[in-house]
Every structure is written in structure tokens, then in C-alpha cells.
Amino acid sequence: MFDIRKFTESSAIYRSAPNLVIYQDEMPSTSDRAKEMVASGSQSGTLVIADFQTAGRGRGGKSWQAEPGESLLFSLILDPDINPALWYRFSLAVGVAIADALANFSFQKDVNIGLKWPNDVHMNGKKVAGILTEIVADKIIIGIGMNISGQALLKTATSLTDLGLASDLSRETILEKLIQSIFRWSSLCDEQYGIVIAKYEKYCVLEGKRIVMTSAGKQVTGMVTGYNEDGFLIIEEDGATFTYSEGRDITVVDG
Ligand code: BTN
């Protein structure tokens, strides 16, 4: 179970502001709680953590389910100091932040870290973390679910324990490293966004693959040829090139 006191006492970020961290063993959804907190005036940096969610939400209106104690489930409220027209950039930046944090603490292990557009975090080809970024009033809520254990039998998901990465680090330390990385990468969403995209390209797993996805309610099939400077997906279909700012249910069909 997550130890809130251990977290705040050892955190470089929250040691001096423990009142910004809200933890409950169980709540419907940390992102829903964060939304309520935005409505009641909570400040940037507020972090909501749960050990179990009864109504966890994923991208595209899907549910996000995790057994008690098997995941890190948290939502961070941010108040970005950049033009709101650029806030969509946080989706990729947070993906890079999580991938980069994982790369830093698994550098001695033979694991392959990837980002499946836009920001599913994969390790050795299976999903280890999902990210839900939502704009609520004048804040961004970044909701993250990371599998710490318990996915060993699944074909499409994995966990840090399955990969031998969780034994050296407590979940409090892992969370601190993730949050530090989110602050670092999300500060690069204005003029320095090129740095985010360059890093994103190192982790992306779809380039050169033929995919099927749903975008704006339509099924799209084509070859991923890359990402533009905004991080939008470039797909070649029947000799023509199209750019997509959103897409879901992406499946690699070959290549
Ligand atoms: C996805 O891959 O679809 C995104 C999943 C995001 C899940 C996290 S768990 C913590 C936070 N609270 C929620 O209800 N959702 C996010």
C-alpha cells in the first residue's frame, strides 16, 4: 500500500508542501477528484493518489481498471504558464516524461521502452502505463496509471515487477521520479517543444508500421511515416499523406 507519509517526507517537491498531496486507499477516480479540486480552487502541483479506483477512466471514454495495490494511480494538477492554444502538447510531453523516467531507473536492465502514439507507455512491447490529460477550466489534469505488479498473464500489458524493475525501488520513490520528470518535460511545451518531439521520436514505436485506428469517428488505415512538429501523426494512405491530431484504438496490422 502507498505510504503517503514516507512519500511526502522524502520528496524534494512535496517535503515543503505536504498539504498539496491527497491520498486515499480508495476513491472513484483520482482525475475526477482532481477536477473537483480545480473547481474549488486547488493550486498547481496538487497531487491526488489512490491505491484503488472504483471508477477509473481511460482515454476515449473507456474505463481503467486495476486491482487494489497493484498500480500507481495518480492525478497531478498543473497550471501551465504557456498559451492555452499550445496545451495539447502536454499529452506527448508527459508520455516522454514517463518514458524518460523509466529509462533512467531501468538503464541497467535490458528493457525496451516505447511510446505508442499518442502516449501509451510500453516496455518490451506491452503497455505499462496509460496517460489521460484533460483541460479543466484554466488547469491541466494529468492522470496516470502505472502497472507496478500483477500483469504477468496478460498479452498486451506488463508491469515493473514482471520486468524485474520494482524490487530496488519503492513505489514512493518511483512516484517522486515520475513527478520530477513530468515537471521537467512539461516545462518544455513552448519554444523548446522541439526537444520534446526529438525525444519522442526516439521512443515512438509506430514509425514505419501499417496501422488501423479510429480518428474523428472514422476508421483510418495507412502507413505511419512520422510525426510533424506538433507531434501529430503523419499517415500515408493510397499515395496521399494525411496528418492526424487525435486517434485511438490503434492496431499495427503488419510491418
Ligand atoms: C489510458 O491509457 O487510457 C489512460 C489511462 C489513465 C488512467 C489513470 S489512473 C489515474 C487517473 N485517474 C483516472 O480515472 N484515470 C487516470
PDB file of C-alpha atoms and ligand atoms in Angstrom:
ATOM      1  CA  MET A   1       0.000   0.000   0.000  1.00  0.00           C
ATOM      2  CA  PHE A   2       1.187   3.504  -0.771  1.00  0.00           C
ATOM      3  CA  ASP A   3       2.796   5.277   2.198  1.00  0.00           C
ATOM      4  CA  ILE A   4       1.809   8.935   1.962  1.00  0.00           C
ATOM      5  CA  ARG A   5       3.984  10.000   4.870  1.00  0.00           C
ATOM      6  CA  LYS A   6       7.069   8.274   3.505  1.00  0.00           C
ATOM      7  CA  PHE A   7       6.361   9.948   0.158  1.00  0.00           C
ATOM      8  CA  THR A   8       5.976  13.497   1.414  1.00  0.00           C
ATOM      9  CA  GLU A   9       8.908  13.232   3.835  1.00  0.00           C
ATOM     10  CA  SER A  10      11.315  12.007   1.160  1.00  0.00           C
ATOM     11  CA  SER A  11      10.012  14.077  -1.740  1.00  0.00           C
ATOM     12  CA  ALA A  12      12.136  17.001  -2.888  1.00  0.00           C
ATOM     13  CA  ILE A  13       8.996  18.535  -4.365  1.00  0.00           C
ATOM     14  CA  TYR A  14       6.410  17.925  -1.634  1.00  0.00           C
ATOM     15  CA  ARG A  15       8.502  17.917   1.563  1.00  0.00           C
ATOM     16  CA  SER A  16       7.838  21.624   1.959  1.00  0.00           C
ATOM     17  CA  ALA A  17       4.233  21.377   0.733  1.00  0.00           C
ATOM     18  CA  PRO A  18       2.758  18.108   2.066  1.00  0.00           C
ATOM     19  CA  ASN A  19      -0.710  19.661   2.093  1.00  0.00           C
ATOM     20  CA  LEU A  20      -0.672  19.532  -1.725  1.00  0.00           C
ATOM     21  CA  VAL A  21      -0.778  15.713  -1.615  1.00  0.00           C
ATOM     22  CA  ILE A  22      -4.090  13.931  -1.145  1.00  0.00           C
ATOM     23  CA  TYR A  23      -4.089  10.183  -0.645  1.00  0.00           C
ATOM     24  CA  GLN A  24      -6.931   7.738  -0.070  1.00  0.00           C
ATOM     25  CA  ASP A  25      -6.837   3.951  -0.165  1.00  0.00           C
ATOM     26  CA  GLU A  26      -9.871   4.062  -2.409  1.00  0.00           C
ATOM     27  CA  MET A  27     -11.719   6.678  -4.432  1.00  0.00           C
ATOM     28  CA  PRO A  28     -13.795   6.633  -7.638  1.00  0.00           C
ATOM     29  CA  SER A  29     -11.119   8.297  -9.795  1.00  0.00           C
ATOM     30  CA  THR A  30      -8.127  10.445  -8.916  1.00  0.00           C
ATOM     31  CA  SER A  31      -8.801  12.543 -12.035  1.00  0.00           C
ATOM     32  CA  ASP A  32     -12.415  13.130 -11.013  1.00  0.00           C
ATOM     33  CA  ARG A  33     -11.235  14.161  -7.553  1.00  0.00           C
ATOM     34  CA  ALA A  34      -8.650  16.469  -9.142  1.00  0.00           C
ATOM     35  CA  LYS A  35     -11.433  18.035 -11.257  1.00  0.00           C
ATOM     36  CA  GLU A  36     -13.445  18.757  -8.119  1.00  0.00           C
ATOM     37  CA  MET A  37     -10.350  20.253  -6.549  1.00  0.00           C
ATOM     38  CA  VAL A  38      -9.781  22.532  -9.555  1.00  0.00           C
ATOM     39  CA  ALA A  39     -13.389  23.692  -9.197  1.00  0.00           C
ATOM     40  CA  SER A  40     -12.761  24.525  -5.551  1.00  0.00           C
ATOM     41  CA  GLY A  41      -9.588  26.474  -6.330  1.00  0.00           C
ATOM     42  CA  SER A  42      -6.776  23.978  -5.690  1.00  0.00           C
ATOM     43  CA  GLN A  43      -3.398  25.161  -6.792  1.00  0.00           C
ATOM     44  CA  SER A  44      -0.958  23.910  -9.399  1.00  0.00           C
ATOM     45  CA  GLY A  45       1.132  20.994  -8.149  1.00  0.00           C
ATOM     46  CA  THR A  46      -1.735  19.406  -6.229  1.00  0.00           C
ATOM     47  CA  LEU A  47      -1.333  15.641  -6.411  1.00  0.00           C
ATOM     48  CA  VAL A  48      -4.142  13.132  -5.856  1.00  0.00           C
ATOM     49  CA  ILE A  49      -3.189   9.486  -5.248  1.00  0.00           C
ATOM     50  CA  ALA A  50      -5.270   6.367  -4.654  1.00  0.00           C
ATOM     51  CA  ASP A  51      -4.436   2.734  -4.091  1.00  0.00           C
ATOM     52  CA  PHE A  52      -7.623   1.641  -5.825  1.00  0.00           C
ATOM     53  CA  GLN A  53     -10.186   3.342  -8.053  1.00  0.00           C
ATOM     54  CA  THR A  54     -13.784   2.212  -8.366  1.00  0.00           C
ATOM     55  CA  ALA A  55     -14.441   4.308 -11.486  1.00  0.00           C
ATOM     56  CA  GLY A  56     -11.030   4.849 -13.085  1.00  0.00           C
ATOM     57  CA  ARG A  57     -11.197   6.437 -16.524  1.00  0.00           C
ATOM     58  CA  GLY A  58      -9.012   5.907 -19.579  1.00  0.00           C
ATOM     59  CA  ARG A  59      -8.734   7.718 -22.912  1.00  0.00           C
ATOM     60  CA  GLY A  60     -11.667   7.685 -25.291  1.00  0.00           C
ATOM     61  CA  GLY A  61     -14.283   7.255 -22.569  1.00  0.00           C
ATOM     62  CA  LYS A  62     -13.004   3.799 -21.620  1.00  0.00           C
ATOM     63  CA  SER A  63     -12.703   2.565 -18.082  1.00  0.00           C
ATOM     64  CA  TRP A  64      -9.323   1.981 -16.436  1.00  0.00           C
ATOM     65  CA  GLN A  65      -9.232  -0.934 -14.074  1.00  0.00           C
ATOM     66  CA  ALA A  66      -6.534  -2.055 -11.694  1.00  0.00           C
ATOM     67  CA  GLU A  67      -6.619  -4.379  -8.710  1.00  0.00           C
ATOM     68  CA  PRO A  68      -6.011  -2.810  -5.270  1.00  0.00           C
ATOM     69  CA  GLY A  69      -2.348  -2.204  -4.554  1.00  0.00           C
ATOM     70  CA  GLU A  70      -1.077  -3.244  -7.987  1.00  0.00           C
ATOM     71  CA  SER A  71      -0.643   0.185  -9.570  1.00  0.00           C
ATOM     72  CA  LEU A  72       0.436   3.719  -9.045  1.00  0.00           C
ATOM     73  CA  LEU A  73      -2.733   5.734  -9.693  1.00  0.00           C
ATOM     74  CA  PHE A  74      -2.412   9.487  -9.515  1.00  0.00           C
ATOM     75  CA  SER A  75      -3.511  12.794 -10.984  1.00  0.00           C
ATOM     76  CA  LEU A  76      -1.470  15.971 -10.977  1.00  0.00           C
ATOM     77  CA  ILE A  77      -2.968  19.437 -11.377  1.00  0.00           C
ATOM     78  CA  LEU A  78      -0.837  21.839 -13.404  1.00  0.00           C
ATOM     79  CA  ASP A  79      -1.312  25.465 -14.278  1.00  0.00           C
ATOM     80  CA  PRO A  80       0.896  25.853 -17.359  1.00  0.00           C
ATOM     81  CA  ASP A  81       2.453  29.200 -17.948  1.00  0.00           C
ATOM     82  CA  ILE A  82       2.035  29.000 -21.724  1.00  0.00           C
ATOM     83  CA  ASN A  83      -0.549  29.971 -24.314  1.00  0.00           C
ATOM     84  CA  PRO A  84      -3.603  27.695 -23.823  1.00  0.00           C
ATOM     85  CA  ALA A  85      -3.618  27.096 -27.602  1.00  0.00           C
ATOM     86  CA  LEU A  86      -0.463  25.004 -27.025  1.00  0.00           C
ATOM     87  CA  TRP A  87      -1.754  22.931 -24.127  1.00  0.00           C
ATOM     88  CA  TYR A  88      -2.425  19.927 -26.388  1.00  0.00           C
ATOM     89  CA  ARG A  89       1.372  19.496 -26.357  1.00  0.00           C
ATOM     90  CA  PHE A  90       1.264  18.208 -22.789  1.00  0.00           C
ATOM     91  CA  SER A  91      -0.087  14.876 -23.969  1.00  0.00           C
ATOM     92  CA  LEU A  92       3.150  13.928 -25.756  1.00  0.00           C
ATOM     93  CA  ALA A  93       5.391  15.731 -23.267  1.00  0.00           C
ATOM     94  CA  VAL A  94       4.020  13.677 -20.376  1.00  0.00           C
ATOM     95  CA  GLY A  95       4.466  10.491 -22.407  1.00  0.00           C
ATOM     96  CA  VAL A  96       8.108  11.441 -22.917  1.00  0.00           C
ATOM     97  CA  ALA A  97       8.415  12.287 -19.211  1.00  0.00           C
ATOM     98  CA  ILE A  98       7.222   8.853 -18.137  1.00  0.00           C
ATOM     99  CA  ALA A  99       9.282   7.015 -20.751  1.00  0.00           C
ATOM    100  CA  ASP A 100      12.368   9.001 -19.777  1.00  0.00           C
ATOM    101  CA  ALA A 101      11.884   8.389 -16.048  1.00  0.00           C
ATOM    102  CA  LEU A 102      11.519   4.664 -16.731  1.00  0.00           C
ATOM    103  CA  ALA A 103      14.616   4.721 -18.921  1.00  0.00           C
ATOM    104  CA  ASN A 104      16.586   6.367 -16.115  1.00  0.00           C
ATOM    105  CA  PHE A 105      15.700   3.825 -13.492  1.00  0.00           C
ATOM    106  CA  SER A 106      15.908   0.772 -15.736  1.00  0.00           C
ATOM    107  CA  PHE A 107      19.119   1.703 -17.514  1.00  0.00           C
ATOM    108  CA  GLN A 108      20.979  -1.330 -16.195  1.00  0.00           C
ATOM    109  CA  LYS A 109      18.276  -3.754 -17.318  1.00  0.00           C
ATOM    110  CA  ASP A 110      17.676  -4.988 -20.796  1.00  0.00           C
ATOM    111  CA  VAL A 111      14.259  -3.467 -21.410  1.00  0.00           C
ATOM    112  CA  ASN A 112      12.943  -1.675 -24.410  1.00  0.00           C
ATOM    113  CA  ILE A 113      10.867   1.430 -23.702  1.00  0.00           C
ATOM    114  CA  GLY A 114       8.446   2.743 -26.283  1.00  0.00           C
ATOM    115  CA  LEU A 115       5.642   5.256 -26.771  1.00  0.00           C
ATOM    116  CA  LYS A 116       2.645   4.198 -28.795  1.00  0.00           C
ATOM    117  CA  TRP A 117       1.124   7.389 -30.186  1.00  0.00           C
ATOM    118  CA  PRO A 118      -0.004   9.474 -28.611  1.00  0.00           C
ATOM    119  CA  ASN A 119       1.249   8.476 -25.171  1.00  0.00           C
ATOM    120  CA  ASP A 120       0.773   4.853 -24.159  1.00  0.00           C
ATOM    121  CA  VAL A 121       3.975   3.814 -22.408  1.00  0.00           C
ATOM    122  CA  HIS A 122       5.256   0.399 -23.405  1.00  0.00           C
ATOM    123  CA  MET A 123       8.027  -1.800 -22.066  1.00  0.00           C
ATOM    124  CA  ASN A 124       9.173  -4.750 -24.138  1.00  0.00           C
ATOM    125  CA  GLY A 125       6.190  -4.216 -26.437  1.00  0.00           C
ATOM    126  CA  LYS A 126       3.485  -4.261 -23.755  1.00  0.00           C
ATOM    127  CA  LYS A 127       1.639  -1.380 -22.104  1.00  0.00           C
ATOM    128  CA  VAL A 128       2.972  -0.464 -18.670  1.00  0.00           C
ATOM    129  CA  ALA A 129       1.304   2.932 -18.186  1.00  0.00           C
ATOM    130  CA  GLY A 130      -1.577   4.976 -19.552  1.00  0.00           C
ATOM    131  CA  ILE A 131      -1.917   8.749 -19.502  1.00  0.00           C
ATOM    132  CA  LEU A 132      -5.076  10.835 -19.555  1.00  0.00           C
ATOM    133  CA  THR A 133      -4.528  14.580 -19.967  1.00  0.00           C
ATOM    134  CA  GLU A 134      -7.583  16.770 -19.506  1.00  0.00           C
ATOM    135  CA  ILE A 135      -8.032  20.526 -19.637  1.00  0.00           C
ATOM    136  CA  VAL A 136     -10.335  21.701 -16.875  1.00  0.00           C
ATOM    137  CA  ALA A 137     -11.004  25.432 -16.607  1.00  0.00           C
ATOM    138  CA  ASP A 138      -7.548  27.041 -16.521  1.00  0.00           C
ATOM    139  CA  LYS A 139      -5.692  23.907 -15.398  1.00  0.00           C
ATOM    140  CA  ILE A 140      -4.428  20.663 -16.909  1.00  0.00           C
ATOM    141  CA  ILE A 141      -5.056  17.433 -15.059  1.00  0.00           C
ATOM    142  CA  ILE A 142      -2.567  14.700 -15.832  1.00  0.00           C
ATOM    143  CA  GLY A 143      -3.894  11.305 -14.781  1.00  0.00           C
ATOM    144  CA  ILE A 144      -1.531   8.351 -14.836  1.00  0.00           C
ATOM    145  CA  GLY A 145      -1.975   4.674 -14.145  1.00  0.00           C
ATOM    146  CA  MET A 146       1.234   2.655 -13.990  1.00  0.00           C
ATOM    147  CA  ASN A 147       1.288  -1.104 -13.502  1.00  0.00           C
ATOM    148  CA  ILE A 148       3.627  -1.981 -10.658  1.00  0.00           C
ATOM    149  CA  SER A 149       2.658  -5.659 -10.411  1.00  0.00           C
ATOM    150  CA  GLY A 150       0.070  -8.204 -11.415  1.00  0.00           C
ATOM    151  CA  GLN A 151       0.038  -8.266 -15.238  1.00  0.00           C
ATOM    152  CA  ALA A 152       2.138 -11.391 -15.754  1.00  0.00           C
ATOM    153  CA  LEU A 153      -0.554 -13.343 -17.590  1.00  0.00           C
ATOM    154  CA  LEU A 154      -1.620 -10.597 -19.966  1.00  0.00           C
ATOM    155  CA  LYS A 155      -0.556 -10.483 -23.610  1.00  0.00           C
ATOM    156  CA  THR A 156      -0.824  -6.744 -24.048  1.00  0.00           C
ATOM    157  CA  ALA A 157       0.148  -5.363 -20.624  1.00  0.00           C
ATOM    158  CA  THR A 158       3.141  -5.666 -18.367  1.00  0.00           C
ATOM    159  CA  SER A 159       4.282  -4.277 -15.030  1.00  0.00           C
ATOM    160  CA  LEU A 160       7.509  -3.100 -13.443  1.00  0.00           C
ATOM    161  CA  THR A 161       7.537  -6.240 -11.287  1.00  0.00           C
ATOM    162  CA  ASP A 162       7.148  -8.514 -14.323  1.00  0.00           C
ATOM    163  CA  LEU A 163      10.196  -6.809 -15.799  1.00  0.00           C
ATOM    164  CA  GLY A 164      12.248  -7.056 -12.623  1.00  0.00           C
ATOM    165  CA  LEU A 165      12.301  -3.292 -12.120  1.00  0.00           C
ATOM    166  CA  ALA A 166      10.266  -2.812  -8.970  1.00  0.00           C
ATOM    167  CA  SER A 167      12.415  -4.653  -6.430  1.00  0.00           C
ATOM    168  CA  ASP A 168      15.047  -1.929  -5.950  1.00  0.00           C
ATOM    169  CA  LEU A 169      12.653   0.992  -5.758  1.00  0.00           C
ATOM    170  CA  SER A 170       9.679   1.698  -3.509  1.00  0.00           C
ATOM    171  CA  ARG A 171       6.526   2.954  -5.154  1.00  0.00           C
ATOM    172  CA  GLU A 172       7.011   6.247  -3.271  1.00  0.00           C
ATOM    173  CA  THR A 173      10.421   6.669  -4.939  1.00  0.00           C
ATOM    174  CA  ILE A 174       9.022   5.712  -8.329  1.00  0.00           C
ATOM    175  CA  LEU A 175       6.259   8.304  -7.964  1.00  0.00           C
ATOM    176  CA  GLU A 176       8.744  11.018  -6.990  1.00  0.00           C
ATOM    177  CA  LYS A 177      10.854  10.258 -10.078  1.00  0.00           C
ATOM    178  CA  LEU A 178       7.790  10.309 -12.316  1.00  0.00           C
ATOM    179  CA  ILE A 179       6.599  13.638 -10.927  1.00  0.00           C
ATOM    180  CA  GLN A 180      10.053  15.212 -11.256  1.00  0.00           C
ATOM    181  CA  SER A 181      10.179  14.065 -14.869  1.00  0.00           C
ATOM    182  CA  ILE A 182       6.669  15.422 -15.571  1.00  0.00           C
ATOM    183  CA  PHE A 183       7.645  18.849 -14.203  1.00  0.00           C
ATOM    184  CA  ARG A 184      10.832  18.823 -16.283  1.00  0.00           C
ATOM    185  CA  TRP A 185       9.311  17.782 -19.621  1.00  0.00           C
ATOM    186  CA  SER A 186       6.104  19.770 -19.271  1.00  0.00           C
ATOM    187  CA  SER A 187       8.179  22.912 -18.879  1.00  0.00           C
ATOM    188  CA  LEU A 188       9.348  22.426 -22.487  1.00  0.00           C
ATOM    189  CA  CYS A 189       5.969  22.822 -24.174  1.00  0.00           C
ATOM    190  CA  ASP A 190       6.532  26.304 -25.606  1.00  0.00           C
ATOM    191  CA  GLU A 191       9.580  27.380 -27.681  1.00  0.00           C
ATOM    192  CA  GLN A 192      11.507  24.296 -26.626  1.00  0.00           C
ATOM    193  CA  TYR A 193       8.901  21.810 -27.774  1.00  0.00           C
ATOM    194  CA  GLY A 194      11.314  20.607 -30.492  1.00  0.00           C
ATOM    195  CA  ILE A 195      13.321  18.942 -27.698  1.00  0.00           C
ATOM    196  CA  VAL A 196      10.204  17.008 -26.662  1.00  0.00           C
ATOM    197  CA  ILE A 197       9.471  15.908 -30.223  1.00  0.00           C
ATOM    198  CA  ALA A 198      13.097  14.854 -30.789  1.00  0.00           C
ATOM    199  CA  LYS A 199      12.953  12.693 -27.671  1.00  0.00           C
ATOM    200  CA  TYR A 200       9.515  11.411 -28.634  1.00  0.00           C
ATOM    201  CA  GLU A 201      10.920  10.172 -31.939  1.00  0.00           C
ATOM    202  CA  LYS A 202      13.488   8.084 -30.054  1.00  0.00           C
ATOM    203  CA  TYR A 203      10.729   6.252 -28.202  1.00  0.00           C
ATOM    204  CA  CYS A 204       7.932   6.065 -30.778  1.00  0.00           C
ATOM    205  CA  VAL A 205       7.022   2.561 -31.823  1.00  0.00           C
ATOM    206  CA  LEU A 206       4.707   3.180 -34.785  1.00  0.00           C
ATOM    207  CA  GLU A 207       7.022   4.730 -37.376  1.00  0.00           C
ATOM    208  CA  GLY A 208       7.180   2.562 -40.495  1.00  0.00           C
ATOM    209  CA  LYS A 209       4.227   0.438 -39.338  1.00  0.00           C
ATOM    210  CA  ARG A 210       0.957  -0.081 -41.103  1.00  0.00           C
ATOM    211  CA  ILE A 211      -1.862   0.685 -38.693  1.00  0.00           C
ATOM    212  CA  VAL A 212      -5.609   0.828 -38.322  1.00  0.00           C
ATOM    213  CA  MET A 213      -7.056   3.455 -35.973  1.00  0.00           C
ATOM    214  CA  THR A 214     -10.192   5.447 -35.302  1.00  0.00           C
ATOM    215  CA  SER A 215      -9.948   9.209 -35.716  1.00  0.00           C
ATOM    216  CA  ALA A 216     -12.913  11.615 -35.547  1.00  0.00           C
ATOM    217  CA  GLY A 217     -15.232   8.609 -35.645  1.00  0.00           C
ATOM    218  CA  LYS A 218     -13.762   7.200 -38.851  1.00  0.00           C
ATOM    219  CA  GLN A 219     -11.561   4.177 -39.424  1.00  0.00           C
ATOM    220  CA  VAL A 220      -8.182   5.083 -40.866  1.00  0.00           C
ATOM    221  CA  THR A 221      -5.723   2.609 -42.385  1.00  0.00           C
ATOM    222  CA  GLY A 222      -2.246   3.502 -43.595  1.00  0.00           C
ATOM    223  CA  MET A 223       1.488   3.578 -43.055  1.00  0.00           C
ATOM    224  CA  VAL A 224       2.889   5.793 -40.294  1.00  0.00           C
ATOM    225  CA  THR A 225       5.624   7.867 -41.888  1.00  0.00           C
ATOM    226  CA  GLY A 226       6.402  10.077 -38.892  1.00  0.00           C
ATOM    227  CA  TYR A 227       5.264  12.963 -36.694  1.00  0.00           C
ATOM    228  CA  ASN A 228       5.077  16.645 -37.507  1.00  0.00           C
ATOM    229  CA  GLU A 229       6.499  19.457 -35.361  1.00  0.00           C
ATOM    230  CA  ASP A 230       3.310  19.424 -33.253  1.00  0.00           C
ATOM    231  CA  GLY A 231       3.586  15.695 -32.610  1.00  0.00           C
ATOM    232  CA  PHE A 232       0.644  14.903 -34.888  1.00  0.00           C
ATOM    233  CA  LEU A 233       0.693  11.544 -36.632  1.00  0.00           C
ATOM    234  CA  ILE A 234       1.534  11.507 -40.360  1.00  0.00           C
ATOM    235  CA  ILE A 235      -0.004   8.624 -42.260  1.00  0.00           C
ATOM    236  CA  GLU A 236       0.304   7.690 -45.910  1.00  0.00           C
ATOM    237  CA  GLU A 237      -2.855   6.249 -47.389  1.00  0.00           C
ATOM    238  CA  ASP A 238      -3.115   5.256 -51.063  1.00  0.00           C
ATOM    239  CA  GLY A 239      -0.232   7.528 -52.025  1.00  0.00           C
ATOM    240  CA  ALA A 240      -1.605  10.583 -50.198  1.00  0.00           C
ATOM    241  CA  THR A 241      -0.331  11.983 -46.892  1.00  0.00           C
ATOM    242  CA  PHE A 242      -2.648  12.908 -44.022  1.00  0.00           C
ATOM    243  CA  THR A 243      -1.948  14.369 -40.592  1.00  0.00           C
ATOM    244  CA  TYR A 244      -3.982  13.391 -37.532  1.00  0.00           C
ATOM    245  CA  SER A 245      -4.116  15.282 -34.264  1.00  0.00           C
ATOM    246  CA  GLU A 246      -6.040  12.524 -32.484  1.00  0.00           C
ATOM    247  CA  GLY A 247      -6.617   8.822 -32.857  1.00  0.00           C
ATOM    248  CA  ARG A 248      -7.495   5.822 -30.742  1.00  0.00           C
ATOM    249  CA  ASP A 249      -7.672   2.040 -30.773  1.00  0.00           C
ATOM    250  CA  ILE A 250      -4.510   1.881 -32.826  1.00  0.00           C
ATOM    251  CA  THR A 251      -3.580  -1.588 -34.038  1.00  0.00           C
ATOM    252  CA  VAL A 252      -0.482  -2.473 -36.005  1.00  0.00           C
ATOM    253  CA  VAL A 253      -1.615  -4.635 -38.908  1.00  0.00           C
ATOM    254  CA  ASP A 254       1.808  -5.560 -40.274  1.00  0.00           C
ATOM    255  CA  GLY A 255       5.318  -4.263 -40.840  1.00  0.00           C
TER     256      GLY A 255
HETATM  257  C1  BTN B   1      -5.355   5.290 -20.986  1.00  0.00           C
HETATM  258  O1  BTN B   1      -4.364   4.659 -21.357  1.00  0.00           O
HETATM  259  O2  BTN B   1      -6.474   5.094 -21.495  1.00  0.00           O
HETATM  260  C2  BTN B   1      -5.204   6.324 -19.906  1.00  0.00           C
HETATM  261  C3  BTN B   1      -5.413   5.723 -18.558  1.00  0.00           C
HETATM  262  C4  BTN B   1      -5.283   6.717 -17.411  1.00  0.00           C
HETATM  263  C5  BTN B   1      -5.641   6.085 -16.087  1.00  0.00           C
HETATM  264  C6  BTN B   1      -5.320   6.972 -14.929  1.00  0.00           C
HETATM  265  S1  BTN B   1      -5.355   6.112 -13.403  1.00  0.00           S
HETATM  266  C7  BTN B   1      -5.230   7.614 -12.522  1.00  0.00           C
HETATM  267  C8  BTN B   1      -6.101   8.615 -13.245  1.00  0.00           C
HETATM  268  N1  BTN B   1      -7.470   8.523 -12.762  1.00  0.00           N
HETATM  269  C9  BTN B   1      -8.299   8.072 -13.699  1.00  0.00           C
HETATM  270  O3  BTN B   1      -9.533   7.886 -13.541  1.00  0.00           O
HETATM  271  N2  BTN B   1      -7.632   7.862 -14.832  1.00  0.00           N
HETATM  272  C10 BTN B   1      -6.225   8.183 -14.711  1.00  0.00           C
END
